[in-house]
CSV table of C-alpha atoms in Angstrom, one decimal:
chain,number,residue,atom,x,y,z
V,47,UNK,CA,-25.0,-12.7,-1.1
V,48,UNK,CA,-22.0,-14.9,-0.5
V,49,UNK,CA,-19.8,-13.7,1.6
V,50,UNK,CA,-16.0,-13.2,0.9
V,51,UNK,CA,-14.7,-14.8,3.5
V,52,UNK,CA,-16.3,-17.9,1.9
V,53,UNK,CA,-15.5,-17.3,-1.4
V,54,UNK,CA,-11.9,-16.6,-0.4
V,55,UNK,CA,-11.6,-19.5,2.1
V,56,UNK,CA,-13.5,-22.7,0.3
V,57,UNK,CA,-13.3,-21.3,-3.2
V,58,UNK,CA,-13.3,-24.5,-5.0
V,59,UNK,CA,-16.7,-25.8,-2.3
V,60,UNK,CA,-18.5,-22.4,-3.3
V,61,UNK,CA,-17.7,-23.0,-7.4
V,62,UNK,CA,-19.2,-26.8,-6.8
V,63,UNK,CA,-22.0,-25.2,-5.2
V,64,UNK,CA,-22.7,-23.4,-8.3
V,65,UNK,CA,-22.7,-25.8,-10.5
V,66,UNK,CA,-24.9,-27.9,-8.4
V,67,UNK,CA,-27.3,-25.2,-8.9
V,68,UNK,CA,-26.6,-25.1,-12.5
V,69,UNK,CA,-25.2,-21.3,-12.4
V,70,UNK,CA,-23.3,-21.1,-15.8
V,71,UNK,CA,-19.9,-19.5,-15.5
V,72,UNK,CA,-19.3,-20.1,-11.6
V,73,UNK,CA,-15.4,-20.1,-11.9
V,74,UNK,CA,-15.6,-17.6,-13.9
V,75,UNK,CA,-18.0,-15.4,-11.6
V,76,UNK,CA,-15.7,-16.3,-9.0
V,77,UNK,CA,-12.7,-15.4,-10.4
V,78,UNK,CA,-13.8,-12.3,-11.1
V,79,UNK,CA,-14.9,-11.5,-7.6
V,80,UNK,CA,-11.7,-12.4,-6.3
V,81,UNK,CA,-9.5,-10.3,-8.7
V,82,UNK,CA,-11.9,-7.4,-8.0
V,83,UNK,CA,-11.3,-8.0,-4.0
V,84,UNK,CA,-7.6,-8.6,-4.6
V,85,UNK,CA,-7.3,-5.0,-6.7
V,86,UNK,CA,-9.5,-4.0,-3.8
V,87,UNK,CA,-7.3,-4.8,-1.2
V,88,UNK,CA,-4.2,-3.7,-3.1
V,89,UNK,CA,-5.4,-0.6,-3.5
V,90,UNK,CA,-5.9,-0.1,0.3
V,91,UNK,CA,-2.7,-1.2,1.8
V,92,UNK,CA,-0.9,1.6,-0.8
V,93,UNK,CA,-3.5,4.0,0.7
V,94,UNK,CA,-2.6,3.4,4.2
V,95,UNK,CA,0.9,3.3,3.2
V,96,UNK,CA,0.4,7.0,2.4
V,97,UNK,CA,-1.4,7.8,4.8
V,98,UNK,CA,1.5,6.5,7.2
V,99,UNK,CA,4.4,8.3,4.7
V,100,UNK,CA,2.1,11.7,4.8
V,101,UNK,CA,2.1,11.6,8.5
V,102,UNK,CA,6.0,11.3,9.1
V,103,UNK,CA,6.6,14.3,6.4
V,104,UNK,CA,4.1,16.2,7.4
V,105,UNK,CA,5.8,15.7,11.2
V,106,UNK,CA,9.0,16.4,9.4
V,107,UNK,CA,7.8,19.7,8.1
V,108,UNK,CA,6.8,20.7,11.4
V,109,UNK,CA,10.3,20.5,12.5
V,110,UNK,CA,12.6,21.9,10.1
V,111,UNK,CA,10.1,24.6,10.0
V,112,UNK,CA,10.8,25.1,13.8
V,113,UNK,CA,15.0,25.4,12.7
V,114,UNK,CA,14.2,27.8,10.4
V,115,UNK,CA,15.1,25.5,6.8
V,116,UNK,CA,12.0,26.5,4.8
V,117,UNK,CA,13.1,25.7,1.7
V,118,UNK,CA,13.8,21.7,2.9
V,119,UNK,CA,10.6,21.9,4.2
V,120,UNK,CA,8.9,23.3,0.8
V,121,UNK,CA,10.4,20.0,-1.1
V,122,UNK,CA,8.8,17.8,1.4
V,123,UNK,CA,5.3,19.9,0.9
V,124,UNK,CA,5.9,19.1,-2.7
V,125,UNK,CA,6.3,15.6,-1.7
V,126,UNK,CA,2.7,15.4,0.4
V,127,UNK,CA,1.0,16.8,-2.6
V,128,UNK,CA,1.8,14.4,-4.7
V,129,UNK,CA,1.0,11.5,-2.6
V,130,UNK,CA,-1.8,13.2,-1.6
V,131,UNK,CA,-2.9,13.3,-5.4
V,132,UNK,CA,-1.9,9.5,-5.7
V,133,UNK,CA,-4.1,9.1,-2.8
V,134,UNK,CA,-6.9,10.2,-4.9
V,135,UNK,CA,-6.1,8.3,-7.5
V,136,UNK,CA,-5.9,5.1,-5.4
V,137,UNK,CA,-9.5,6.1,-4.1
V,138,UNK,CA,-11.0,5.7,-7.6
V,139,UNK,CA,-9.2,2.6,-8.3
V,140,UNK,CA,-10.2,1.4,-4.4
V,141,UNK,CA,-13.8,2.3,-5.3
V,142,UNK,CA,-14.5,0.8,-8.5
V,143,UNK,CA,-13.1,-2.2,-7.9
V,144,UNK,CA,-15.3,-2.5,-4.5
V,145,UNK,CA,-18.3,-1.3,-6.8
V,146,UNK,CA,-17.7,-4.2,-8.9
V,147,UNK,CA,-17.3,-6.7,-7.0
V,148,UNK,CA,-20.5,-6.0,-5.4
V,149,UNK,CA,-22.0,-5.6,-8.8
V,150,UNK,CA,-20.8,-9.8,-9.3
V,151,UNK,CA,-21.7,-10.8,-5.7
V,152,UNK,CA,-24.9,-9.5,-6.8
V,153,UNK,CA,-25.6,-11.8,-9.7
V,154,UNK,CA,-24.2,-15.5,-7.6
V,155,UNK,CA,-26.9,-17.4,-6.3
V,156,UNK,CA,-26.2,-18.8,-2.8
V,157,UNK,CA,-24.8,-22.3,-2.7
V,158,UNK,CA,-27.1,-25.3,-2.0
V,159,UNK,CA,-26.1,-27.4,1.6
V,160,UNK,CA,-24.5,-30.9,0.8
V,161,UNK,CA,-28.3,-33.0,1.4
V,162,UNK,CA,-29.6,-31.2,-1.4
V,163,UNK,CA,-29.7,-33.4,-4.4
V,164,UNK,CA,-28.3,-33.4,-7.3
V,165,UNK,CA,-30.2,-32.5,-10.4
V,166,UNK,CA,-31.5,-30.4,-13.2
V,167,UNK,CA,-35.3,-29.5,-13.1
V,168,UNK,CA,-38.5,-30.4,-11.1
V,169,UNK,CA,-38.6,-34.3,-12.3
V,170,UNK,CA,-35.3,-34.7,-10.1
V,171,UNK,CA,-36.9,-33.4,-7.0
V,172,UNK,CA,-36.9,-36.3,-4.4
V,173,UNK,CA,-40.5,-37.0,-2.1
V,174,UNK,CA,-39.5,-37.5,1.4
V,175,UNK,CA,-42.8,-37.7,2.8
V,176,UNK,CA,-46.7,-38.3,1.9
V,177,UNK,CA,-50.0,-38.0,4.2
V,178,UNK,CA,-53.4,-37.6,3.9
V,179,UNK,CA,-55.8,-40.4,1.4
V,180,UNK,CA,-56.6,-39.1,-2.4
V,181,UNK,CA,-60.3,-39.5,-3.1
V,182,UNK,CA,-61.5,-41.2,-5.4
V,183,UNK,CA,-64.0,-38.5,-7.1
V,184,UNK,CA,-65.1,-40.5,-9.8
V,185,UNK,CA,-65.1,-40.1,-13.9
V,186,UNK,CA,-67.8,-36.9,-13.3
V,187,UNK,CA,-65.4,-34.7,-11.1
V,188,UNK,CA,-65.2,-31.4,-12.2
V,189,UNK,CA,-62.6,-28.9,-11.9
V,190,UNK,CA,-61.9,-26.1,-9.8
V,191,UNK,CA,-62.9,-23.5,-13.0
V,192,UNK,CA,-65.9,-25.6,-13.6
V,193,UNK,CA,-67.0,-25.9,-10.2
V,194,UNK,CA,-66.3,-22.1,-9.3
V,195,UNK,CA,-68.5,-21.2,-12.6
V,196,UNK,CA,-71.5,-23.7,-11.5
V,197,UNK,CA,-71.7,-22.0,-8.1
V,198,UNK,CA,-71.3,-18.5,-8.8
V,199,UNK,CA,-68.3,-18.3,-6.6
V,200,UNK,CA,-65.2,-16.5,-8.6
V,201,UNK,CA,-66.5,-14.1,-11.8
V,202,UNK,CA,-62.7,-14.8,-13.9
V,203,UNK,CA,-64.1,-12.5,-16.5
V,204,UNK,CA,-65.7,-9.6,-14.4
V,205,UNK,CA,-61.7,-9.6,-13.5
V,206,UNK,CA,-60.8,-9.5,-17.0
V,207,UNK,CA,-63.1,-6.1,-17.3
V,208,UNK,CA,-61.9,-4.2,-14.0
V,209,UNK,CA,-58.0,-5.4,-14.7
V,210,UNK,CA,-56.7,-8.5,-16.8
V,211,UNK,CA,-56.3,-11.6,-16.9
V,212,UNK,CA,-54.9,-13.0,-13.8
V,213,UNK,CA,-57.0,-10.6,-11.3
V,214,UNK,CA,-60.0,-13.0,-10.3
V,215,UNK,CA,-63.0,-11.2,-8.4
V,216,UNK,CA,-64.2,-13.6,-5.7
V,217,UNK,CA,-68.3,-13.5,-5.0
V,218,UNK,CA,-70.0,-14.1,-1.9
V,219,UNK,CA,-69.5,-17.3,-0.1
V,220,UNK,CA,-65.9,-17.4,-1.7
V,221,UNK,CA,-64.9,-14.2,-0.7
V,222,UNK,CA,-66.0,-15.3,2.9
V,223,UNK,CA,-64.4,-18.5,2.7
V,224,UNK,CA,-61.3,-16.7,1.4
V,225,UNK,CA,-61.3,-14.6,4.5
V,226,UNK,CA,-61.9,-17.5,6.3
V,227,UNK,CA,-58.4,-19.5,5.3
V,228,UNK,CA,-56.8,-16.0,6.1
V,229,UNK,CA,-57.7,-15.9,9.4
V,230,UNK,CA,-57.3,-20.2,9.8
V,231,UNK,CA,-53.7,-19.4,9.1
V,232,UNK,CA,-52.7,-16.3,11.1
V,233,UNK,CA,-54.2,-18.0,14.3
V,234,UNK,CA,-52.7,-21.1,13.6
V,235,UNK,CA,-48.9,-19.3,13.2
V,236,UNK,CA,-49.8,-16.9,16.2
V,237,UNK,CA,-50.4,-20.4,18.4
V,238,UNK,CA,-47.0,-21.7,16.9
V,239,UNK,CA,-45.2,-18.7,18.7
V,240,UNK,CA,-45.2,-16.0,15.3
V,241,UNK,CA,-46.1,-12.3,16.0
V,242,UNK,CA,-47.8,-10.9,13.3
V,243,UNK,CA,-47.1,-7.7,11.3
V,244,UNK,CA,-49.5,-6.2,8.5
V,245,UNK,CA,-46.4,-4.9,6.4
V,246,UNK,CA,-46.7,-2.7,3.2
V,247,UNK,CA,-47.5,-4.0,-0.2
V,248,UNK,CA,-45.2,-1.9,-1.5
V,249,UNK,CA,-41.2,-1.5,-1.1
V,250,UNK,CA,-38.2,0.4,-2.1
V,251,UNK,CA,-35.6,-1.2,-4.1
V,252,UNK,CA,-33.2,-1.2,-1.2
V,253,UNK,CA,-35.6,-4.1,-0.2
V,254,UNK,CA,-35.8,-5.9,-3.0
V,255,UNK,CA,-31.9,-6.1,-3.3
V,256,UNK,CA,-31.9,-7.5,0.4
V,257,UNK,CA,-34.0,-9.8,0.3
V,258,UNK,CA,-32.3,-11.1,-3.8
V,259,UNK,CA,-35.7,-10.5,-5.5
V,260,UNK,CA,-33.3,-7.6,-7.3
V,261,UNK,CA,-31.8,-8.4,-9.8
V,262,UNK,CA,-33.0,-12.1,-10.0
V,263,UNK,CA,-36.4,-11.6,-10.4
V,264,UNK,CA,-36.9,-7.8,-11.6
V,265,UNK,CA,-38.7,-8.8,-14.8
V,266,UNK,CA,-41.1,-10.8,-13.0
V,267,UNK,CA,-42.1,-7.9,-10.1
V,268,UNK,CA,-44.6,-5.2,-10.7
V,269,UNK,CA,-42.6,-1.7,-10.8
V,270,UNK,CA,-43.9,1.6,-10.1
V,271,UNK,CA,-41.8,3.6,-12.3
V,272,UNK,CA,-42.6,7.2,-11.1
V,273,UNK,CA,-41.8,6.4,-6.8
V,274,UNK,CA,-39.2,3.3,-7.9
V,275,UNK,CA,-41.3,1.2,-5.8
V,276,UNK,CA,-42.3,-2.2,-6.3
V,277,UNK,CA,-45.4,-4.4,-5.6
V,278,UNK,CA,-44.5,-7.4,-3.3
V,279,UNK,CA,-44.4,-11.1,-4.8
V,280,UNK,CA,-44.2,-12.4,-1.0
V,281,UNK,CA,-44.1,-10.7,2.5
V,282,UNK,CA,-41.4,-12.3,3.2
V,283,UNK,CA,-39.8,-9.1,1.5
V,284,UNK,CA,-41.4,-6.6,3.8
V,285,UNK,CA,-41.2,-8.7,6.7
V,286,UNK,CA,-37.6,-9.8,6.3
V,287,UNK,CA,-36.4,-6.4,5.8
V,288,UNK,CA,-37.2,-5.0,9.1
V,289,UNK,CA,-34.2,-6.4,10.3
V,290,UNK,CA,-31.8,-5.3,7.4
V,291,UNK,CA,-28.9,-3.0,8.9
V,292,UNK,CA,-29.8,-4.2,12.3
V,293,UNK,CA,-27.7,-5.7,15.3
V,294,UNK,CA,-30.0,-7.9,17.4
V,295,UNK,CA,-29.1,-9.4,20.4
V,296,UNK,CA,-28.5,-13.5,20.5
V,297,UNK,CA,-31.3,-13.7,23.6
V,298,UNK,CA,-33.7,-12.3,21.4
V,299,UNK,CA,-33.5,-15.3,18.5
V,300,UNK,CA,-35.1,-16.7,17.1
V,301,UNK,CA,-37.6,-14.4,16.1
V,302,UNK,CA,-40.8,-15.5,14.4
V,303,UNK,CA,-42.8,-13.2,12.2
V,304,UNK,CA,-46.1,-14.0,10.3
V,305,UNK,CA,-47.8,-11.5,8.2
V,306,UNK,CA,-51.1,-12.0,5.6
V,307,UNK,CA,-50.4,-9.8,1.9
V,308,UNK,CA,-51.9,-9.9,-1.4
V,309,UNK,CA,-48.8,-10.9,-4.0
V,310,UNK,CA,-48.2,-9.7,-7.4
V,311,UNK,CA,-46.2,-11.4,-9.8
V,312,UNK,CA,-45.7,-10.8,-13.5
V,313,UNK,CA,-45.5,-14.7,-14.2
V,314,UNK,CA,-44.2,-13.7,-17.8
V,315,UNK,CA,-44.1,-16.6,-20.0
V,316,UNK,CA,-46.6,-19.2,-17.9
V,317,UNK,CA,-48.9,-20.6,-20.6
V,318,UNK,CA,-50.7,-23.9,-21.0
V,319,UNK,CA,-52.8,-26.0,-18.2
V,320,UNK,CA,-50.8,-24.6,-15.4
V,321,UNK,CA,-51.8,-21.3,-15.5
V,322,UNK,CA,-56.3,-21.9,-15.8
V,323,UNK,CA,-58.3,-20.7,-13.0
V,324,UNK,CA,-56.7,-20.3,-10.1
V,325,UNK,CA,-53.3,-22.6,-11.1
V,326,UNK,CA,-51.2,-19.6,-11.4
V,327,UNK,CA,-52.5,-15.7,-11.1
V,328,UNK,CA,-50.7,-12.3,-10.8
V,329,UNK,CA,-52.3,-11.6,-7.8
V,330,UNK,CA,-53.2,-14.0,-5.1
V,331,UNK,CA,-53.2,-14.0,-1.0
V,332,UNK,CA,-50.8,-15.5,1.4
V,333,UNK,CA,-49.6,-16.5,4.8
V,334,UNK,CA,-45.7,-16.3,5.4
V,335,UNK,CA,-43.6,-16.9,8.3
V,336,UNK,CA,-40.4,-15.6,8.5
V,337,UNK,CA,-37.9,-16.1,11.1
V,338,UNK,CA,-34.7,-14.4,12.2
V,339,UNK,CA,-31.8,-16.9,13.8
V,340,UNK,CA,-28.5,-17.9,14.9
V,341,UNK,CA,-26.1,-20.4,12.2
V,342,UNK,CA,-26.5,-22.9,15.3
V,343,UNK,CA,-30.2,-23.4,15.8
V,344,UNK,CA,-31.2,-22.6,11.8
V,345,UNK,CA,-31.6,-26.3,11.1
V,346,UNK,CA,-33.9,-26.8,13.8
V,347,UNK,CA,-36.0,-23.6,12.9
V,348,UNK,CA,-36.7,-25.5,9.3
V,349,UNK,CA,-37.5,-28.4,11.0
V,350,UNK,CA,-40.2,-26.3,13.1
V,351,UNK,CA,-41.0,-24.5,10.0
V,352,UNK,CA,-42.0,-27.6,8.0
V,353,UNK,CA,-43.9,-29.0,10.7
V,354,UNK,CA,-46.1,-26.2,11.5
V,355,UNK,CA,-47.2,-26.1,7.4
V,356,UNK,CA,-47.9,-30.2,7.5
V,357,UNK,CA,-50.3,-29.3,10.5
V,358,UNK,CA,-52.2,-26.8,8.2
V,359,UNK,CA,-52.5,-29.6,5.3
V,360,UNK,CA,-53.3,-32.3,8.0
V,361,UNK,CA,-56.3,-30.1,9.8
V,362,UNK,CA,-57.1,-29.2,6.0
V,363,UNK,CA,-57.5,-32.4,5.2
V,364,UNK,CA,-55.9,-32.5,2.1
V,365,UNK,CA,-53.8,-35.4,0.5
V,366,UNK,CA,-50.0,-34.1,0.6
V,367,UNK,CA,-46.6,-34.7,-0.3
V,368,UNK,CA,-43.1,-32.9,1.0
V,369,UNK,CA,-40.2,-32.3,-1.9
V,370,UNK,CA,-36.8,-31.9,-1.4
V,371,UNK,CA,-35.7,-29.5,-3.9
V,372,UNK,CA,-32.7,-30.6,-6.4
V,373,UNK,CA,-29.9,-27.8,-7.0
V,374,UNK,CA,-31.5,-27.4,-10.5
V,375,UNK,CA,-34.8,-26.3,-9.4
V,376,UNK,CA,-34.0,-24.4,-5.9
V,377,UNK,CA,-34.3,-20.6,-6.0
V,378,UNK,CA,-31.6,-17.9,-6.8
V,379,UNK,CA,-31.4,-17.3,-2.1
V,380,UNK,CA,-31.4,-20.1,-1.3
V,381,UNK,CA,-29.3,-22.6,0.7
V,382,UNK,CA,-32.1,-25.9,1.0
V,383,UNK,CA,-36.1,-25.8,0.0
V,384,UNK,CA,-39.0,-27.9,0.9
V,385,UNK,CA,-41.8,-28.0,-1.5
V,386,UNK,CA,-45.6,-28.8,-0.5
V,387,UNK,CA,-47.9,-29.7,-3.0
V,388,UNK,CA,-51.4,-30.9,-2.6
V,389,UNK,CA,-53.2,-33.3,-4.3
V,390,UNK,CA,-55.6,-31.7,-6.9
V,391,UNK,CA,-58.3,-34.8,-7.6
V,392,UNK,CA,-60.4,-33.8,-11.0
V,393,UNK,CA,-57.0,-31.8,-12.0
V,394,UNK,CA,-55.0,-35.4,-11.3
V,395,UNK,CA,-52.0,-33.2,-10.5
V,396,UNK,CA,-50.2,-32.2,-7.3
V,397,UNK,CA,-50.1,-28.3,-7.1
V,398,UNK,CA,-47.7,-26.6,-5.4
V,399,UNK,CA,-48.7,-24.3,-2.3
V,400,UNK,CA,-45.3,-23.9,-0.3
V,401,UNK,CA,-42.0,-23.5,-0.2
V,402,UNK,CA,-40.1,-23.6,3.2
V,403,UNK,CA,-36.1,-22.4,2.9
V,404,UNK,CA,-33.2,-21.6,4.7
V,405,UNK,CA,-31.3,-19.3,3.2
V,406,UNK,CA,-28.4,-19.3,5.9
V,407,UNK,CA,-26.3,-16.1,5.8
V,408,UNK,CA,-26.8,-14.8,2.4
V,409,UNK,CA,-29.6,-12.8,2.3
V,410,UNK,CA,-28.3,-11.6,5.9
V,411,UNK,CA,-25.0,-11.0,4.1
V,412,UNK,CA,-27.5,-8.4,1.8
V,413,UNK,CA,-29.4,-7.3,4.6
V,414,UNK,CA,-26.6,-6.3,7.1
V,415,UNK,CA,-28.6,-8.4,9.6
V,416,UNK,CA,-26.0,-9.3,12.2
V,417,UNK,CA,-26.5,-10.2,15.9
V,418,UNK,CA,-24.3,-10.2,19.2
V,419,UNK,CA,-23.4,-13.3,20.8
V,420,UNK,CA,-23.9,-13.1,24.3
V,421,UNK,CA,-20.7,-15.5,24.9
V,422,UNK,CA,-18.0,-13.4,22.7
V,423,UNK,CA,-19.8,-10.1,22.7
V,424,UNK,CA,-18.6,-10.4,18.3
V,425,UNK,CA,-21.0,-9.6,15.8
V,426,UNK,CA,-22.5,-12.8,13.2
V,427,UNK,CA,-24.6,-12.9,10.3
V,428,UNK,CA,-27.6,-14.3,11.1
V,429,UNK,CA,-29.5,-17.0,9.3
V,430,UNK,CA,-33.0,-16.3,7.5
V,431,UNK,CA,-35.8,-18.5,6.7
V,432,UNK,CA,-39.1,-18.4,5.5
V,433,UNK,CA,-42.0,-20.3,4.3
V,434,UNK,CA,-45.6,-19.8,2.9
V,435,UNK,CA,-48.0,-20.9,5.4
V,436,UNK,CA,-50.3,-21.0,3.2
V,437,UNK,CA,-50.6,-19.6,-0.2
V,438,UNK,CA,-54.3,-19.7,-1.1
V,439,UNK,CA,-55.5,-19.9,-5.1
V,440,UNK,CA,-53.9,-23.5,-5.3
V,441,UNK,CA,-55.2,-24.6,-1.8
V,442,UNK,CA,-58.8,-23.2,-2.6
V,443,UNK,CA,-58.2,-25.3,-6.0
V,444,UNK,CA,-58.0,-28.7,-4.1
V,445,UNK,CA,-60.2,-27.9,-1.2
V,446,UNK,CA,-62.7,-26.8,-4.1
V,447,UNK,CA,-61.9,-30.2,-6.2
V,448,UNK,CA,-61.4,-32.6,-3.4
V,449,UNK,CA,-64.7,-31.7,-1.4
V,450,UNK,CA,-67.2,-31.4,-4.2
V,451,UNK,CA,-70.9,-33.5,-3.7
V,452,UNK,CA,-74.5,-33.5,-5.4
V,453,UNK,CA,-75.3,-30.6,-3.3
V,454,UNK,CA,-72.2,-28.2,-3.1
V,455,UNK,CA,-68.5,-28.4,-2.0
V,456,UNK,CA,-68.1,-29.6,1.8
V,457,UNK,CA,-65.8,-27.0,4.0
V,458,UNK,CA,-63.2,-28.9,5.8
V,459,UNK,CA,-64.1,-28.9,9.3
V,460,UNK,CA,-61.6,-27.0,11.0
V,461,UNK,CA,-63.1,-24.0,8.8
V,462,UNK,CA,-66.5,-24.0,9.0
V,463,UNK,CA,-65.9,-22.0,12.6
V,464,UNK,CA,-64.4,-19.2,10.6
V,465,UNK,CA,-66.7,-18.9,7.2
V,466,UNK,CA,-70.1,-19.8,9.5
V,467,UNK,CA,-71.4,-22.2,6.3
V,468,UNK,CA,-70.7,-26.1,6.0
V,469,UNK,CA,-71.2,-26.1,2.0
V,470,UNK,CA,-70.0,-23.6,-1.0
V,471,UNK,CA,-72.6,-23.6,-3.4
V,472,UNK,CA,-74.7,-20.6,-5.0
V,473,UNK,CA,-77.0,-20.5,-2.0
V,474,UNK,CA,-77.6,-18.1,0.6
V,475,UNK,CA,-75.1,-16.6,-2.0
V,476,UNK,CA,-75.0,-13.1,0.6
């Protein structure tokens, strides 16, 4: 969350901030942050007041207790008690207004950094970069759904039967060449310097509120009512809260972390073309990296961050492009987001199947993540960043699209190590 020294400092930068990300009420969120901190505050200084006036009575007691003038010093008991009882008073007020104001910081998004641009919704997203050559499939190209169905390589409606809608079963060759990308993608991170963690698929709410999944997005997580636990939508939730209520030492940043999950999200109210086959699905697999940092090499960390997921598209051979996000369509956390989306050639749509951020100090700022800088010895916030490196049902889509011939769909090179098969087609379906 943001910060008060922020809020307090460059109140009017944080409120344009806001509305850049198109929060509705921002001054009026902010406002009431501040009167909550100001009450706050108020209520402290007349508890430490107290405190002080307590301990000169209670000093004075002693001594006109020592000469004997117990009846002087009975008044100035009565006068203890009753600040002592304003004390507890001043507690409450202290409390609730501290309860509050976490309560609002809760529900402000972080602020977007001044290169993100300006805009409402996805059509003001700005490219910054292309690779890779679209094929040209042809008017008989068929689609991912199609293609899957011909080969015998996803049963959508076995899925239906064991689950819902949303829960594809993968057959055979699939469900090798779905391991396969897994793997692809964990040795490619652990060559770019990430250790990797296997990290629950479950967490406690504590987690989600650190990471801002709670509140923002409890309607769209999976909750297990009876432990209060919740399925992960992203390990970046696990991953990143190892380090919440931590102190780490500056030496130690950054720290890369890369972990392989299944993700479940609710997607309530996705309808239409984007959610057949495996467009959009309430539980899918995925490669994040995460990393841990200091406010001073954060920027560069990104950089590294969006480079190491262009490799993956490049060896993938898939036709790309890189979005900058506009403050319209970034996410509640975050400070500045780079979309990937992949070309998806009998779809003729890009699909998205990454997001890169940096969320600077406000998730750190939820997280109690601090560390020590070797050159003051103070305690910072860090900065956190993560990135899906790669998320697979959209990737599979346009590997699946892109590569399909006469006899099957061709397995990008850099794969065909990993799955042992240079086609995905309905034979040697074992």
């Amino acid at each position: 969350m943001l910060t008060l020294k922020l809020i307090g400092e460059e109140t009017e930068r944080v409120i344009k901030g806001l509305e850049k990300k198109h929060f509705e009420g921002a001054r009026e969120a902010i406002d009431k942050v501040l009167e909550h901190d100001r009450v706050r505050r108020e209520s402290q200084q007349k508890l430490d007041s107290n405190k002080q006036q307590q301990n000169l009575l209670s000093k004075k007691i002693g001594s006109l207790m020592k000469e004997g003038k117990k009846d002087e010093a009975n008044e100035i008991k009565n006068e203890v008690a009753e600040l002592k009882a304003l004390d507890k008073s001043l507690q409450e007020i202290m409390n609730k207004a501290q309860e509050d104001m976490n309560n609002e910081l809760l529900q402000i998004p972080n602020i977007p950094l001044e290169k993100v641009p300006e805009g409402k919704d996805a059509a003001d997203n700005v490219v910054v970069k292309e690779g890779g050559t679209v094929p040209d499939l042809g008017e008989n190209a068929l689609c991912h759904w199609d293609l899957l169905k011909k080969y015998n390589l996803v049963d959508f409606d076995l899925g239906v039967k064991v689950t819902g809608a949303g829960f594809p079963i993968y057959m055979g060759k699939m469900a090798r060449f779905q391991r396969a990308l897994e793997a692809f993608f964990l040795d490619e991170a652990r060559k770019s310097g990430y250790l990797e963690v296997q990290p629950p698929y479950v967490v406690n709410e504590a987690s989600g509120y650190g990471t801002g999944q709670l509140p923002d997005k409890e309607g769209q997580m999976y909750h297990v009512n009876l432990d209060e636990l919740y399925l992960i939508p992203t390990a970046e939730v696990p991953v990143t809260n190892i380090f919440r209520d931590e102190i780490l030492d500056e030496k130690e940043l950054p720290i890369k972390r890369c972990a392989y999950s299944a993700c479940f999200r609710r997607e309530a109210g996705s309808y239409g073309k984007d959610v057949r086959g495996l467009n959009r699905l309430h539980q899918f697999d995925k490669v994040e990296i995460v990393r841990i940092d200091t406010p001073d090499h954060s920027n560069d960390s990104l950089s590294e961050m969006l480079n190491h997921v262009e490799g993956l598209l490049k060896k993938l051979e898939l036709p790309y492009h890189i979005l900058l996000l506009c403050g319209g369509d970034m996410s509640f956390t975050s400070a500045i987001c780079y979309d990937f989306e992949v070309w998806s050639a009998a779809q003729k749509r890009w699909l998205e199947v990454s997001s890169v951020s940096n969320f600077g100090n406000y998730q750190a700022n939820r997280l109690h993540c601090r560390y020590r800088r070797e050159d003051t010895k103070k305690t910072e916030l860090c900065h956190t960043l993560n990135g899906s490196a790669l998320a697979l049902p959209r990737i599979v889509a346009a590997i699946i699209e892109n590569n399909q011939t006469p006899e099957g769909i061709r397995v990008p090179k850099v794969l065909v190590p990993y799955c042992g098969f240079e086609m995905l087609n309905d034979k040697n379906f074992d």
